[in-house]
Amino acid sequence: MAACTHRDRIKPVTPRTQGCEECLAAGTRWVALRMCLECGHVGCCDSSPGRHATAHFMATGHPVMQSAEPGQTWRWCYLDEVRWVDEAPPPGDQ
Ligand SMILES: [Zn+2]
Ligand SMILES: [Zn+2]
Ligand SMILES: [Zn+2]
């Protein structure tokens, strides 16, 4: 089974914004949120018009993100294209 080779880049980040950073700035809507696990950037998913989570990866090269939706703890690496669930609860979760 493939595994992400960038886990050492994951930091104990907290979300920088309560919603997609770029959508909040532009006043546009999103479908679901993803948080960058390297810097805490919050962006919208690929089902959203802006696709700002992917845009953040393209711009910064930060490869690992986690779903920022309530109850979802899965992570995704853009470079390895693997999805997994971490044992620890996501930052900001109760
Ligand atoms: Zn990876
Ligand atoms: Zn967005
Ligand atoms: Zn980032």
PDB file of C-alpha atoms and ligand atoms in Angstrom:
ATOM      1  CA  MET A   1       0.000   0.000   0.000  1.00  0.00           C
ATOM      2  CA  ALA A   2       1.339   3.422  -0.893  1.00  0.00           C
ATOM      3  CA  ALA A   3       2.177   5.777   1.918  1.00  0.00           C
ATOM      4  CA  CYS A   4       2.874   9.464   2.112  1.00  0.00           C
ATOM      5  CA  THR A   5       6.577  10.262   2.336  1.00  0.00           C
ATOM      6  CA  HIS A   6       6.036  13.837   3.487  1.00  0.00           C
ATOM      7  CA  ARG A   7       4.683  13.221   6.975  1.00  0.00           C
ATOM      8  CA  ASP A   8       7.736  14.894   8.480  1.00  0.00           C
ATOM      9  CA  ARG A   9       6.485  18.156   6.953  1.00  0.00           C
ATOM     10  CA  ILE A  10       3.274  18.027   8.962  1.00  0.00           C
ATOM     11  CA  LYS A  11       3.254  20.580  11.759  1.00  0.00           C
ATOM     12  CA  PRO A  12       0.856  21.104  14.672  1.00  0.00           C
ATOM     13  CA  VAL A  13      -0.931  23.900  12.865  1.00  0.00           C
ATOM     14  CA  THR A  14      -4.130  25.686  13.742  1.00  0.00           C
ATOM     15  CA  PRO A  15      -6.479  27.007  11.034  1.00  0.00           C
ATOM     16  CA  ARG A  16      -5.473  30.519   9.957  1.00  0.00           C
ATOM     17  CA  THR A  17      -9.047  31.411   9.007  1.00  0.00           C
ATOM     18  CA  GLN A  18     -12.534  30.142   9.791  1.00  0.00           C
ATOM     19  CA  GLY A  19     -13.293  29.644   6.110  1.00  0.00           C
ATOM     20  CA  CYS A  20     -11.450  29.510   2.811  1.00  0.00           C
ATOM     21  CA  GLU A  21      -8.926  32.333   3.011  1.00  0.00           C
ATOM     22  CA  GLU A  22      -9.214  33.336  -0.665  1.00  0.00           C
ATOM     23  CA  CYS A  23     -13.013  32.954  -0.794  1.00  0.00           C
ATOM     24  CA  LEU A  24     -13.415  35.106   2.297  1.00  0.00           C
ATOM     25  CA  ALA A  25     -11.272  37.784   0.684  1.00  0.00           C
ATOM     26  CA  ALA A  26     -13.167  37.602  -2.617  1.00  0.00           C
ATOM     27  CA  GLY A  27     -16.615  37.128  -1.118  1.00  0.00           C
ATOM     28  CA  THR A  28     -17.205  33.854  -2.969  1.00  0.00           C
ATOM     29  CA  ARG A  29     -18.676  30.588  -1.734  1.00  0.00           C
ATOM     30  CA  TRP A  30     -17.140  27.202  -1.140  1.00  0.00           C
ATOM     31  CA  VAL A  31     -18.417  23.630  -0.793  1.00  0.00           C
ATOM     32  CA  ALA A  32     -15.994  22.051   1.689  1.00  0.00           C
ATOM     33  CA  LEU A  33     -12.832  23.119   3.458  1.00  0.00           C
ATOM     34  CA  ARG A  34      -9.320  21.669   3.535  1.00  0.00           C
ATOM     35  CA  MET A  35      -6.512  22.765   5.812  1.00  0.00           C
ATOM     36  CA  CYS A  36      -2.827  22.741   4.916  1.00  0.00           C
ATOM     37  CA  LEU A  37      -0.940  20.757   7.548  1.00  0.00           C
ATOM     38  CA  GLU A  38       2.274  22.643   6.943  1.00  0.00           C
ATOM     39  CA  CYS A  39       1.104  26.223   7.466  1.00  0.00           C
ATOM     40  CA  GLY A  40      -2.557  26.143   8.533  1.00  0.00           C
ATOM     41  CA  HIS A  41      -3.888  27.693   5.343  1.00  0.00           C
ATOM     42  CA  VAL A  42      -7.583  26.949   4.882  1.00  0.00           C
ATOM     43  CA  GLY A  43      -8.796  26.548   1.321  1.00  0.00           C
ATOM     44  CA  CYS A  44     -11.794  25.119  -0.479  1.00  0.00           C
ATOM     45  CA  CYS A  45     -12.019  21.674  -2.051  1.00  0.00           C
ATOM     46  CA  ASP A  46     -12.005  20.733  -5.727  1.00  0.00           C
ATOM     47  CA  SER A  47     -15.813  20.670  -5.746  1.00  0.00           C
ATOM     48  CA  SER A  48     -15.763  24.391  -4.974  1.00  0.00           C
ATOM     49  CA  PRO A  49     -15.480  26.966  -7.779  1.00  0.00           C
ATOM     50  CA  GLY A  50     -12.221  28.374  -6.421  1.00  0.00           C
ATOM     51  CA  ARG A  51     -10.368  25.115  -5.659  1.00  0.00           C
ATOM     52  CA  HIS A  52      -8.168  27.153  -3.368  1.00  0.00           C
ATOM     53  CA  ALA A  53      -6.741  24.209  -1.424  1.00  0.00           C
ATOM     54  CA  THR A  54      -5.236  22.845  -4.632  1.00  0.00           C
ATOM     55  CA  ALA A  55      -4.219  26.360  -5.651  1.00  0.00           C
ATOM     56  CA  HIS A  56      -2.400  26.675  -2.325  1.00  0.00           C
ATOM     57  CA  PHE A  57      -0.463  23.487  -3.024  1.00  0.00           C
ATOM     58  CA  MET A  58       0.410  24.727  -6.522  1.00  0.00           C
ATOM     59  CA  ALA A  59       1.598  28.054  -5.163  1.00  0.00           C
ATOM     60  CA  THR A  60       3.501  26.849  -2.100  1.00  0.00           C
ATOM     61  CA  GLY A  61       4.329  23.198  -2.689  1.00  0.00           C
ATOM     62  CA  HIS A  62       2.850  22.272   0.695  1.00  0.00           C
ATOM     63  CA  PRO A  63       1.772  18.714  -0.115  1.00  0.00           C
ATOM     64  CA  VAL A  64      -0.344  17.510   2.796  1.00  0.00           C
ATOM     65  CA  MET A  65      -3.777  18.745   3.736  1.00  0.00           C
ATOM     66  CA  GLN A  66      -6.545  17.538   5.967  1.00  0.00           C
ATOM     67  CA  SER A  67     -10.286  17.871   5.664  1.00  0.00           C
ATOM     68  CA  ALA A  68     -11.511  20.751   7.777  1.00  0.00           C
ATOM     69  CA  GLU A  69     -15.092  19.484   7.735  1.00  0.00           C
ATOM     70  CA  PRO A  70     -16.596  18.521  11.112  1.00  0.00           C
ATOM     71  CA  GLY A  71     -16.112  14.851  11.888  1.00  0.00           C
ATOM     72  CA  GLN A  72     -13.692  14.290   9.008  1.00  0.00           C
ATOM     73  CA  THR A  73     -10.079  13.526   9.862  1.00  0.00           C
ATOM     74  CA  TRP A  74      -8.753  12.172   6.591  1.00  0.00           C
ATOM     75  CA  ARG A  75      -5.593  13.584   5.099  1.00  0.00           C
ATOM     76  CA  TRP A  76      -4.444  13.824   1.521  1.00  0.00           C
ATOM     77  CA  CYS A  77      -1.012  14.200  -0.011  1.00  0.00           C
ATOM     78  CA  TYR A  78      -0.996  15.902  -3.415  1.00  0.00           C
ATOM     79  CA  LEU A  79       2.416  14.507  -4.319  1.00  0.00           C
ATOM     80  CA  ASP A  80       1.887  10.873  -3.324  1.00  0.00           C
ATOM     81  CA  GLU A  81      -1.841  10.996  -4.059  1.00  0.00           C
ATOM     82  CA  VAL A  82      -2.615   8.937  -0.984  1.00  0.00           C
ATOM     83  CA  ARG A  83      -5.403   9.449   1.516  1.00  0.00           C
ATOM     84  CA  TRP A  84      -5.212   8.226   5.096  1.00  0.00           C
ATOM     85  CA  VAL A  85      -6.667   8.837   8.524  1.00  0.00           C
ATOM     86  CA  ASP A  86      -4.414   9.887  11.354  1.00  0.00           C
ATOM     87  CA  GLU A  87      -4.920   8.514  14.851  1.00  0.00           C
ATOM     88  CA  ALA A  88      -4.789  11.895  16.575  1.00  0.00           C
ATOM     89  CA  PRO A  89      -7.803  14.194  16.439  1.00  0.00           C
ATOM     90  CA  PRO A  90      -7.474  17.158  14.090  1.00  0.00           C
ATOM     91  CA  PRO A  91      -6.384  20.542  15.473  1.00  0.00           C
ATOM     92  CA  GLY A  92      -9.265  22.527  16.825  1.00  0.00           C
ATOM     93  CA  ASP A  93     -11.490  19.495  17.233  1.00  0.00           C
ATOM     94  CA  GLN A  94     -13.002  18.962  20.656  1.00  0.00           C
TER      95      GLN A  94
HETATM   96 ZN    ZN B   1       3.343  12.728   0.581  1.00  0.00          ZN
HETATM   97 ZN    ZN B   2     -11.867  29.136  -1.877  1.00  0.00          ZN
HETATM   98 ZN    ZN B   3       0.435  25.596   3.371  1.00  0.00          ZN
END
